[in-house]
Amino acid sequence: MELYKENIATPGFSISRSLKNVILIELLMPVTLLILGIYHGLMQTIYRSGAIHEPSVAHLDYYQGLTLHGVINAIVLTTFFAVAFGHATISFYLKREPNKKLAWLSMILMVAGTLMASYTILAGKASVLYTFYPPLKAAPGFYIGLALLIVGSWIPLFNWSAMYMRWRKENPDTKTPLAVLATLVNFILWFTCTLAVAYEVLVLLLPWSLNLTHDVNVTLARTLFWFFGHALVYFWLLPAYIMYYTILPKVAGGKLYSDLAGRIAFFILLILSVPVGVHHQFSDPSISQNNKFFSSVITFGVAVPSFITAFTIAASLEYAGKQRGSKGLFGWMKRLPYLDHNNYLFAYLIVGLIIFIFGGLTGIVNASYQLNSVVHNTAWLPGHFHMTVAGPVFLAIIGMSLYLVSKLYGKKIFMPKVNVIVPYVWMIGLFMFSTGLMWGGLIGEPRRTNMGMTYTNPDSSLYHAQWIPTTLLTLIGGIMMTVSAVLYFIVFFGTIFSKRTAVPVLEFPVSEAYHDERRIPFFESFKPWLIIMVILILIAYVPTIIEVLNNTGPGAPAFTPNNPMPAN
Ligand code: HAS
């Protein structure tokens, strides 16, 4: 244990006040909004369990709440965090800072966009869920807000790339640090996939929302959304993967088994994350079986980097366990510092990994073209994605936000013993929550439905008694997750409002590589991977878009989520 404490972090980087403030605002704003996001998550489980039979509570209706939940938790929190963590990581590893004016501009655009979109949702003018599929229509402010958030999050890529190229010139023989390579991969991916959603928002949805066009091509909009949507999930995941490769082995007390494996995993994610998008449209008309089959096959390919990660990180953890004196094949699992409150990052990261085993396996079920037809649009889906985005992604984000805030303010963690149990309480709740949803999904329980109004209301002619145990299990899980989140908020804000005890510094625990691996130029350069990425995107999407344009029926008028008749 002592050995670990001495080695926890490499010397810090003395960050400028300006960059520190940008990072802190990008962490504090989404974590504060998360209070609203978590509340509406709990409300979902209450509505669906039939505990209430109302369309709204506290003047916020079910779909408004679901939109707030999805937009805040899955879009705002993740995007702000990726930018803040990117600034911190790149500055720390390259020992230099990005252009501060650009960093501020990016942050201001993101904050303005978030406030605008949040206002339209709270005003009841944008109950379109986080996927904002037409024909659900939002007020223009929602689309403009989203566009500002996206444009704001593009700026760091250009800012960091310029900085990276200068570093590269000055250090031609040094290997790009894995965390820097992965951050750049993530934002290249983000820039590429958001081009389609920017087109969808600015060319299809905004003019429609401004009543400049009467109807909208729904299939085209969905196809553009899913060009973006699956890469989006890896944009969420990659910061967590960066922590698994570069931080977890160190805080476990060991070394990273293979740095090269990490590079390979990140580059495969770069080339495959966008082309697989059609797997969200297996049930959509207009797209042919051939394109759907291609998407199914490459979706199995996109699981490969996660298998690489599973084996590399398991080997790194095994090494750490052995360093701590473990014996036998699985003895290392018992020796890891699960409840060491001084080393809480380990708890946040390992719990996310354990959850991801199940999130990943359920993803592979979804990817199978045949099995997908059983689970598509059922409660199984939120069961799957909460074990990914609300598992490894969420825990890595909140654990690292707390870590960065405490380091950058120079404050000690408030209630450290409570802090270290937060991820475990979350995991137990999440497993109950997701099991309830997946069990329900397999017996036909729909997703995105206020079931308390009908299916779980004994007074309704649509009452389905078989969904009572599934939704109750989901509710109990949801309550436990909320308890865990409340404990987290107490620790997070308690830390911020406590007295400063140390000099503010930007530092991370850094995992050393176990092997001195041979350098392979193919895995050190972005160029070949970018070319492969473009080719695969063209193969996957040119035929798909042609089919969508040729096979689309008449455009759709606007609808609201509560009414099967067009809104106007
Ligand atoms: Fe997914 C739908 C397929 C990963 C998120 N996904 C969704 C939706 C979301 C989402 C939000 O093919 C719903 C969208 C909507 O609203 O409609 N998904 C996959 C596949 C993967 C996958 C194949 N998804 C993710 C990740 C997400 C995410 C990551 C968020 C971050 N997903 C689908 C499909 C659909 C879908 C279809 C559409 C379904 C439909 O019909 O609509 C793969 O990337 C998964 C690979 C992962 C693994 C797991 C590796 C395990 C690891 C842990 C190792 C543990 C260790 C610890 C080392 C193979 C790395 C050991 C230590 C001890 C102490 C035990």
XYZ file of C-alpha atoms and ligand atoms in Angstrom:
633
model
C 0.000 0.000 0.000
C 2.792 2.383 0.961
C 4.525 1.615 -2.315
C 1.398 2.607 -4.153
C 0.985 5.885 -2.271
C 4.534 6.979 -3.051
C 4.060 6.325 -6.707
C 0.572 7.620 -7.244
C 1.312 10.552 -9.525
C 4.086 11.853 -11.689
C 5.106 15.472 -11.058
C 2.304 17.855 -11.909
C 2.095 20.565 -14.530
C 1.616 24.097 -13.270
C -1.382 25.136 -15.263
C -2.291 28.773 -16.011
C -5.253 30.286 -14.172
C -7.040 30.888 -17.463
C -6.949 27.251 -18.628
C -7.719 26.045 -15.128
C -10.880 28.182 -15.086
C -11.987 26.844 -18.475
C -11.562 23.268 -17.266
C -13.334 23.940 -13.982
C -16.330 25.605 -15.667
C -16.533 22.679 -18.105
C -16.660 20.289 -15.168
C -18.861 22.244 -12.752
C -21.613 23.216 -15.163
C -22.541 19.711 -16.367
C -22.192 18.156 -12.911
C -24.605 20.803 -11.591
C -27.049 20.140 -14.445
C -26.678 16.447 -13.703
C -28.802 16.974 -10.577
C -31.714 17.596 -12.949
C -30.669 14.711 -15.196
C -30.528 12.238 -12.297
C -33.879 13.424 -10.917
C -35.533 12.745 -14.268
C -33.888 9.324 -14.448
C -35.532 8.408 -11.150
C -38.843 9.844 -12.402
C -38.680 7.543 -15.444
C -38.581 4.482 -13.221
C -41.444 5.836 -11.093
C -43.691 6.604 -14.089
C -42.970 3.254 -15.707
C -43.558 1.191 -12.556
C -47.143 2.443 -12.318
C -46.520 4.148 -8.961
C -48.129 7.195 -10.567
C -50.620 7.326 -13.403
C -50.081 10.953 -14.440
C -48.722 12.452 -17.669
C -46.647 14.960 -15.655
C -45.244 15.747 -12.226
C -44.271 19.237 -10.970
C -45.378 20.732 -14.301
C -42.813 18.687 -16.243
C -44.314 16.083 -18.485
C -42.959 12.561 -19.023
C -41.388 13.246 -22.429
C -40.008 16.594 -21.307
C -38.329 14.763 -18.398
C -37.040 12.010 -20.647
C -35.608 14.626 -23.019
C -33.906 16.452 -20.143
C -32.550 13.161 -18.822
C -31.097 12.087 -22.179
C -29.812 15.474 -23.316
C -28.155 16.390 -20.011
C -26.704 12.981 -19.160
C -25.812 11.650 -22.583
C -24.977 14.790 -24.576
C -24.110 17.704 -22.292
C -22.217 15.885 -19.514
C -20.270 13.699 -21.910
C -19.320 16.470 -24.355
C -18.247 18.976 -21.700
C -16.269 16.290 -19.914
C -14.525 15.096 -23.076
C -13.366 18.661 -23.798
C -12.297 19.382 -20.198
C -10.479 16.055 -19.854
C -8.892 16.580 -23.280
C -7.515 19.996 -22.237
C -6.169 18.487 -19.018
C -4.681 15.380 -20.636
C -3.048 17.057 -23.613
C -1.597 19.879 -21.515
C -0.284 17.447 -18.910
C 1.393 15.085 -21.356
C 2.750 17.629 -23.822
C 3.673 20.037 -21.002
C 2.241 23.025 -22.834
C -1.135 24.697 -23.083
C -3.560 25.186 -25.961
C -4.458 28.671 -27.192
C -6.457 30.137 -24.304
C -8.627 32.463 -26.398
C -9.815 29.496 -28.460
C -10.381 27.445 -25.314
C -12.585 30.210 -23.883
C -14.438 30.661 -27.172
C -15.172 26.947 -27.306
C -16.406 26.911 -23.705
C -18.616 29.988 -24.176
C -20.265 28.514 -27.296
C -20.895 25.230 -25.485
C -22.361 26.958 -22.425
C -24.558 29.247 -24.555
C -25.797 26.322 -26.649
C -26.561 24.231 -23.575
C -28.487 27.044 -21.893
C -30.495 27.681 -25.055
C -31.399 24.020 -25.589
C -32.173 23.500 -21.874
C -34.469 26.522 -21.870
C -36.514 25.203 -24.800
C -36.880 21.803 -23.128
C -37.884 23.315 -19.774
C -40.372 25.580 -21.561
C -42.019 22.479 -23.040
C -41.020 23.407 -26.608
C -38.600 20.568 -27.316
C -39.867 17.223 -26.012
C -38.038 15.377 -28.762
C -35.804 13.059 -26.685
C -32.031 12.954 -27.010
C -32.235 11.538 -30.527
C -34.521 14.401 -31.718
C -35.883 12.191 -34.524
C -38.368 13.916 -36.767
C -41.336 13.948 -37.102
C -41.075 15.088 -33.472
C -40.429 18.787 -33.837
C -38.650 21.182 -31.463
C -38.569 24.984 -31.289
C -35.686 26.539 -33.289
C -33.807 27.391 -30.050
C -33.266 23.682 -29.395
C -31.589 23.068 -32.750
C -29.577 26.295 -32.599
C -28.474 25.381 -29.056
C -27.344 21.940 -30.205
C -25.477 23.424 -33.162
C -23.632 25.851 -30.840
C -22.714 23.033 -28.474
C -21.335 20.979 -31.344
C -19.422 23.822 -32.987
C -17.971 24.780 -29.590
C -16.750 21.213 -29.132
C -15.065 21.187 -32.559
C -12.701 24.049 -31.695
C -10.464 22.023 -29.315
C -9.573 19.555 -32.095
C -8.016 22.358 -34.171
C -6.500 23.944 -31.089
C -4.878 20.693 -29.920
C -3.836 19.597 -33.394
C -1.801 22.786 -33.889
C -0.213 22.285 -30.498
C 0.469 18.607 -31.207
C 2.102 19.361 -34.565
C 4.476 21.845 -32.917
C 5.307 19.253 -30.264
C 5.860 16.601 -32.967
C 8.327 18.874 -34.784
C 10.270 19.525 -31.619
C 10.220 15.838 -30.562
C 10.500 13.880 -33.811
C 11.748 10.700 -32.114
C 9.436 10.585 -29.132
C 6.440 8.279 -29.169
C 3.159 10.175 -28.967
C 1.843 9.578 -25.447
C -1.041 7.103 -25.615
C -3.468 9.492 -23.888
C -2.674 12.233 -26.426
C -3.072 9.885 -29.388
C -6.391 8.626 -28.050
C -7.723 12.123 -27.337
C -6.908 13.199 -30.890
C -8.512 9.997 -32.265
C -11.626 10.743 -30.237
C -12.011 14.291 -31.481
C -11.285 13.362 -35.115
C -14.063 10.811 -34.755
C -16.291 13.416 -33.153
C -15.621 15.997 -35.866
C -16.288 13.458 -38.626
C -19.533 12.111 -37.227
C -20.953 15.464 -36.197
C -20.646 16.737 -39.782
C -23.691 14.581 -40.617
C -25.715 15.690 -37.635
C -24.786 19.317 -38.317
C -26.208 18.840 -41.825
C -29.322 17.186 -40.390
C -29.869 20.008 -37.901
C -29.026 22.972 -40.111
C -30.435 21.803 -43.460
C -33.370 19.548 -42.514
C -34.581 20.321 -38.999
C -33.964 24.009 -38.405
C -35.733 25.243 -41.595
C -38.608 22.849 -40.784
C -38.784 24.180 -37.242
C -38.760 27.762 -38.579
C -41.678 26.759 -40.847
C -39.581 27.491 -43.940
C -40.295 23.934 -45.107
C -43.556 22.069 -44.577
C -42.363 18.516 -44.068
C -39.216 16.514 -43.478
C -37.600 13.377 -44.896
C -37.671 11.199 -41.791
C -35.539 8.338 -43.083
C -32.832 10.666 -44.329
C -32.814 12.483 -40.983
C -32.576 9.174 -39.085
C -29.776 7.980 -41.354
C -27.809 11.180 -40.811
C -28.459 10.909 -37.086
C -27.121 7.358 -36.933
C -24.082 8.257 -39.039
C -23.350 10.339 -35.954
C -25.076 8.235 -33.298
C -22.919 5.172 -32.986
C -19.668 7.091 -33.227
C -21.199 9.254 -30.505
C -21.256 6.269 -28.144
C -17.554 5.699 -28.713
C -16.931 9.422 -28.234
C -18.484 8.861 -24.808
C -16.436 5.726 -24.192
C -12.961 6.838 -25.266
C -12.196 9.112 -22.277
C -13.012 6.099 -20.057
C -10.728 3.905 -22.205
C -7.949 6.495 -21.869
C -8.281 6.174 -18.102
C -8.305 2.356 -18.280
C -5.071 2.289 -20.261
C -3.142 5.160 -18.750
C -4.399 5.439 -15.161
C -6.004 2.214 -13.956
C -2.890 -0.009 -14.074
C -1.022 2.590 -12.028
C -3.701 3.053 -9.361
C -4.035 -0.731 -9.191
C -0.350 -0.826 -8.261
C 0.932 -2.301 -11.535
C 1.874 -1.513 -15.128
C 0.122 -1.312 -18.488
C 0.575 -4.729 -20.091
C 0.790 -3.386 -23.643
C 0.849 0.221 -24.802
C 0.808 -0.995 -28.416
C -2.447 -2.872 -27.827
C -3.974 0.435 -26.729
C -2.835 2.176 -29.914
C -4.270 -0.639 -32.047
C -7.590 -0.509 -30.165
C -7.936 3.264 -30.564
C -7.117 3.193 -34.281
C -9.627 0.379 -34.935
C -12.266 2.418 -33.123
C -11.370 5.357 -35.364
C -11.989 3.426 -38.576
C -15.073 1.422 -37.551
C -17.149 3.653 -35.296
C -18.899 5.634 -38.041
C -19.537 2.917 -40.693
C -21.516 0.725 -38.245
C -24.299 3.298 -37.760
C -26.860 1.425 -39.857
C -27.137 -1.220 -37.101
C -29.517 1.204 -35.407
C -31.741 1.049 -38.463
C -32.208 -2.692 -38.913
C -35.967 -2.158 -38.646
C -36.115 0.968 -40.839
C -37.612 0.739 -44.298
C -35.738 2.180 -47.336
C -32.398 0.537 -46.532
C -31.732 -2.832 -48.195
C -30.802 -6.128 -46.510
C -27.318 -5.964 -48.047
C -26.414 -2.718 -46.345
C -27.893 -3.907 -43.070
C -25.935 -7.161 -43.281
C -22.707 -5.263 -43.972
C -23.385 -3.113 -40.952
C -24.051 -6.191 -38.794
C -20.745 -7.762 -39.836
C -18.621 -4.688 -39.167
C -20.398 -4.172 -35.852
C -18.835 -7.429 -34.698
C -15.546 -5.864 -35.836
C -16.070 -2.810 -33.655
C -16.285 -5.102 -30.617
C -12.701 -6.265 -31.315
C -10.977 -3.194 -29.772
C -13.062 -3.755 -26.661
C -11.927 -7.384 -26.499
C -8.331 -6.154 -26.936
C -8.967 -3.744 -24.069
C -10.516 -6.459 -21.900
C -7.473 -8.732 -22.282
C -4.878 -5.949 -21.954
C -6.426 -4.422 -18.865
C -7.094 -7.816 -17.278
C -3.394 -8.681 -17.808
C -2.401 -5.318 -16.304
C -4.623 -5.932 -13.276
C -3.290 -9.450 -12.890
C 0.229 -8.029 -12.816
C -0.877 -5.488 -10.194
C -2.451 -8.230 -8.063
C 0.741 -10.274 -8.286
C 2.803 -7.245 -7.240
C 0.545 -7.099 -4.210
C 1.394 -10.701 -3.353
C -1.492 -12.633 -4.915
C -1.265 -16.375 -5.575
C -3.029 -18.745 -7.996
C -4.840 -18.110 -11.264
C -7.502 -15.734 -9.996
C -5.942 -14.643 -6.705
C -5.088 -11.227 -8.198
C -8.776 -10.300 -8.217
C -8.858 -10.450 -4.430
C -5.756 -8.305 -3.926
C -6.844 -5.183 -5.784
C -7.485 -1.987 -3.749
C -11.287 -1.981 -4.113
C -12.075 -0.007 -0.968
C -8.958 2.108 -0.539
C -10.491 5.540 -0.030
C -7.202 7.311 -0.725
C -7.176 5.614 -4.088
C -10.820 6.092 -5.055
C -10.123 6.382 -8.800
C -9.485 2.645 -8.751
C -13.008 1.998 -7.435
C -14.661 4.253 -10.049
C -12.710 2.634 -12.887
C -12.870 -1.044 -11.922
C -16.613 -0.899 -11.243
C -17.154 0.628 -14.689
C -15.137 -2.184 -16.267
C -17.088 -4.883 -14.468
C -20.375 -3.337 -15.604
C -19.049 -3.078 -19.154
C -18.618 -6.844 -19.413
C -22.436 -7.035 -19.444
C -22.953 -3.834 -21.443
C -20.658 -5.246 -24.130
C -22.269 -8.668 -24.230
C -25.747 -7.191 -24.611
C -24.382 -4.944 -27.395
C -23.285 -8.058 -29.262
C -26.826 -9.404 -28.964
C -28.122 -6.159 -30.501
C -25.596 -6.376 -33.317
C -26.945 -9.678 -34.557
C -29.370 -8.901 -37.329
C -31.826 -11.634 -36.229
C -31.660 -11.126 -32.459
C -32.049 -7.414 -32.990
C -35.578 -7.942 -34.236
C -36.463 -9.393 -30.799
C -35.050 -6.534 -28.761
C -35.348 -3.457 -31.000
C -37.368 -0.641 -29.399
C -38.061 -2.718 -26.302
C -36.935 -1.958 -22.753
C -33.956 -4.270 -23.435
C -32.255 -1.347 -25.201
C -32.071 1.043 -22.239
C -31.011 -2.045 -20.256
C -28.047 -2.417 -22.647
C -27.044 1.176 -22.898
C -27.227 1.966 -19.204
C -24.556 -0.723 -18.719
C -22.364 1.183 -21.148
C -23.000 4.899 -20.920
C -24.287 4.809 -17.316
C -21.603 2.259 -16.384
C -18.005 2.724 -17.533
C -18.640 6.113 -19.118
C -20.586 7.710 -16.278
C -18.392 6.358 -13.483
C -15.198 7.392 -15.253
C -16.634 10.868 -15.823
C -17.803 11.488 -12.278
C -14.719 9.894 -10.704
C -12.346 11.934 -12.868
C -14.388 15.156 -12.458
C -13.993 14.822 -8.699
C -10.288 14.063 -9.068
C -9.634 17.047 -11.337
C -11.695 19.433 -9.214
C -9.849 18.403 -6.045
C -6.449 18.742 -7.738
C -7.184 22.016 -9.516
C -8.653 23.635 -6.380
C -6.046 22.035 -4.099
C -8.759 20.531 -1.855
C -9.082 17.236 -0.024
C -11.929 14.871 -0.831
C -14.906 15.475 1.432
C -16.114 12.287 3.186
C -13.580 9.986 1.455
C -15.020 6.784 2.945
C -18.433 7.590 1.524
C -16.850 8.524 -1.787
C -15.241 5.134 -2.282
C -18.551 3.267 -1.925
C -20.409 5.494 -4.425
C -19.501 3.334 -7.474
C -20.433 0.082 -5.712
C -23.871 1.352 -4.667
C -24.309 2.580 -8.229
C -23.317 -0.809 -9.645
C -25.758 -2.783 -7.469
C -28.563 -0.370 -8.383
C -27.626 -0.410 -12.051
C -27.583 -4.208 -12.255
C -31.088 -4.373 -10.772
C -32.266 -1.536 -13.004
C -30.857 -3.042 -16.209
C -31.970 -6.578 -15.354
C -35.528 -5.300 -14.866
C -35.421 -3.505 -18.205
C -33.893 -6.387 -20.152
C -36.186 -8.967 -18.613
C -39.135 -6.719 -19.468
C -37.786 -6.140 -22.959
C -37.636 -9.852 -23.646
C -41.342 -10.111 -22.808
C -42.214 -7.158 -24.992
C -42.035 -4.175 -22.621
C -41.653 -1.033 -24.755
C -39.016 1.650 -24.210
C -39.783 5.405 -24.082
C -43.325 4.905 -22.776
C -45.114 6.358 -19.756
C -46.405 2.933 -18.790
C -48.040 4.154 -15.583
C -50.775 5.718 -17.751
C -51.725 2.358 -19.270
C -49.721 -0.881 -19.138
C -48.885 -0.756 -15.416
C -52.166 0.866 -14.405
C -54.617 -1.844 -13.198
C -57.538 0.450 -14.106
C -56.536 0.598 -17.750
C -57.852 -1.814 -20.368
C -54.225 -2.071 -21.610
C -52.933 -3.323 -18.236
C -50.142 -5.946 -18.554
C -49.591 -7.718 -15.226
C -46.400 -9.416 -16.479
C -44.615 -6.036 -16.620
C -45.210 -5.303 -12.930
C -42.230 -7.308 -11.537
C -39.910 -6.055 -14.279
C -40.776 -2.390 -13.747
C -40.632 -2.808 -9.953
C -37.123 -4.249 -10.172
C -36.192 -1.326 -12.400
C -37.679 1.079 -9.857
C -35.719 -0.418 -6.933
C -32.535 -0.233 -9.015
C -33.340 3.364 -9.973
C -33.791 4.348 -6.331
C -30.421 2.827 -5.433
C -28.727 4.618 -8.293
C -30.260 7.877 -7.088
C -28.985 7.259 -3.557
C -25.512 6.710 -4.992
C -25.771 9.908 -7.054
C -26.899 11.925 -4.013
C -23.885 10.650 -2.069
C -21.688 11.657 -4.995
C -23.143 15.184 -5.101
C -22.506 15.556 -1.347
C -18.873 14.507 -1.848
C -18.391 16.624 -4.997
C -19.857 19.873 -3.708
C -18.504 19.223 -0.188
C -15.025 19.014 -1.733
C -15.503 22.249 -3.643
C -16.738 24.142 -0.576
C -14.060 22.790 1.772
C -10.857 24.660 2.707
C -7.882 24.624 0.369
C -5.196 22.335 1.737
C -2.685 22.041 -1.101
C -1.233 24.005 -3.995
C -3.499 23.591 -7.057
C -1.829 21.407 -9.643
C -2.672 19.448 -12.777
C -1.451 15.902 -12.345
C -2.482 12.367 -13.224
C -1.347 8.945 -12.102
C 0.611 7.606 -15.106
C 0.854 3.903 -15.940
C 4.264 2.738 -17.015
C 4.376 0.161 -19.837
C 5.258 -3.388 -18.811
C 7.133 -4.162 -22.044
C 9.525 -2.050 -24.006
C 7.662 -2.800 -27.250
C 9.116 -2.424 -30.716
C 7.832 0.729 -32.400
C 5.746 0.081 -35.513
C 5.367 3.165 -37.726
C 1.901 2.057 -38.931
C 0.599 2.445 -35.374
C 2.237 5.795 -34.814
C 0.851 7.766 -37.699
C -2.696 9.024 -38.150
C -2.515 9.230 -41.950
C -3.127 5.590 -43.012
C -5.935 5.235 -40.490
C -7.643 8.388 -41.673
C -7.541 7.097 -45.248
C -9.014 3.718 -44.202
C -11.689 5.524 -42.184
C -12.790 7.581 -45.194
C -12.860 4.501 -47.476
C -14.971 2.477 -45.023
C -17.379 5.350 -44.488
C -17.841 5.673 -48.253
C -18.438 1.902 -48.625
C -20.991 1.890 -45.810
C -22.781 5.139 -46.496
C -22.774 5.942 -50.214
C -25.086 2.993 -51.089
C -27.175 3.610 -47.970
C -27.761 7.287 -48.698
C -28.556 6.514 -52.354
C -31.162 3.965 -51.216
C -32.618 6.330 -48.667
C -32.968 9.097 -51.265
C -34.471 6.720 -53.861
C -36.841 4.817 -51.565
C -38.212 7.544 -49.378
C -41.958 8.223 -49.379
C -43.624 11.601 -48.888
C -42.199 13.918 -46.207
C -43.759 13.858 -42.742
C -45.522 16.717 -40.971
C -44.732 17.491 -37.325
C -45.967 15.333 -34.424
C -45.831 15.640 -30.639
C -44.943 12.624 -28.473
C -48.376 12.539 -26.790
C -50.616 12.464 -29.845
C -50.798 10.109 -32.840
C -52.248 12.917 -35.032
C -50.042 15.517 -36.779
C -49.496 18.649 -34.709
C -50.552 21.045 -37.496
Fe -24.619 -0.104 -28.047
C -27.812 0.645 -29.130
C -24.384 -2.581 -30.404
C -21.301 -0.621 -27.204
C -24.618 2.828 -26.239
N -25.951 1.416 -27.719
C -27.245 1.501 -28.223
C -27.886 2.676 -27.692
C -26.958 3.320 -26.911
C -25.760 2.513 -26.931
C -27.140 4.635 -26.168
O -25.879 -3.434 -32.921
C -29.337 3.077 -27.931
C -29.504 4.156 -28.937
C -30.955 4.552 -29.016
O -31.368 5.429 -28.243
O -31.669 3.959 -29.835
N -23.153 -1.402 -28.654
C -23.273 -2.361 -29.588
C -22.030 -3.126 -29.688
C -21.174 -2.559 -28.777
C -21.876 -1.477 -28.150
C -21.738 -4.284 -30.567
N -23.236 0.894 -26.933
C -21.931 0.515 -26.740
C -21.264 1.497 -25.920
C -22.196 2.477 -25.649
C -23.424 2.073 -26.288
C -19.813 1.430 -25.516
C -22.081 3.744 -24.872
C -20.998 4.187 -24.345
N -25.873 -0.838 -29.455
C -25.557 -1.821 -30.362
C -26.668 -1.965 -31.319
C -27.642 -1.034 -30.968
C -27.113 -0.350 -29.788
C -26.769 -2.886 -32.451
C -28.970 -0.760 -31.687
C -30.061 -1.611 -31.182
C -31.421 -1.203 -31.701
O -32.118 -2.090 -32.173
O -31.816 -0.037 -31.618
C -19.720 -3.002 -28.561
O -18.849 -1.901 -28.675
C -19.525 -3.662 -27.243
C -18.144 -4.234 -27.115
C -17.775 -4.454 -25.687
C -17.289 -5.570 -25.180
C -17.029 -5.643 -23.703
C -15.555 -5.691 -23.374
C -15.382 -5.730 -21.897
C -14.489 -4.969 -21.199
C -14.457 -5.105 -19.700
C -13.370 -6.070 -19.253
C -13.329 -6.152 -17.785
C -12.200 -6.283 -17.046
C -12.309 -6.275 -15.561
C -10.843 -6.356 -17.637
C -17.013 -6.755 -25.995
C -13.536 -4.039 -21.849
C -11.886 -7.602 -14.975
C -11.700 -7.451 -13.528
C -12.424 -8.074 -12.570
C -12.114 -7.814 -11.181
C -13.568 -8.959 -12.907
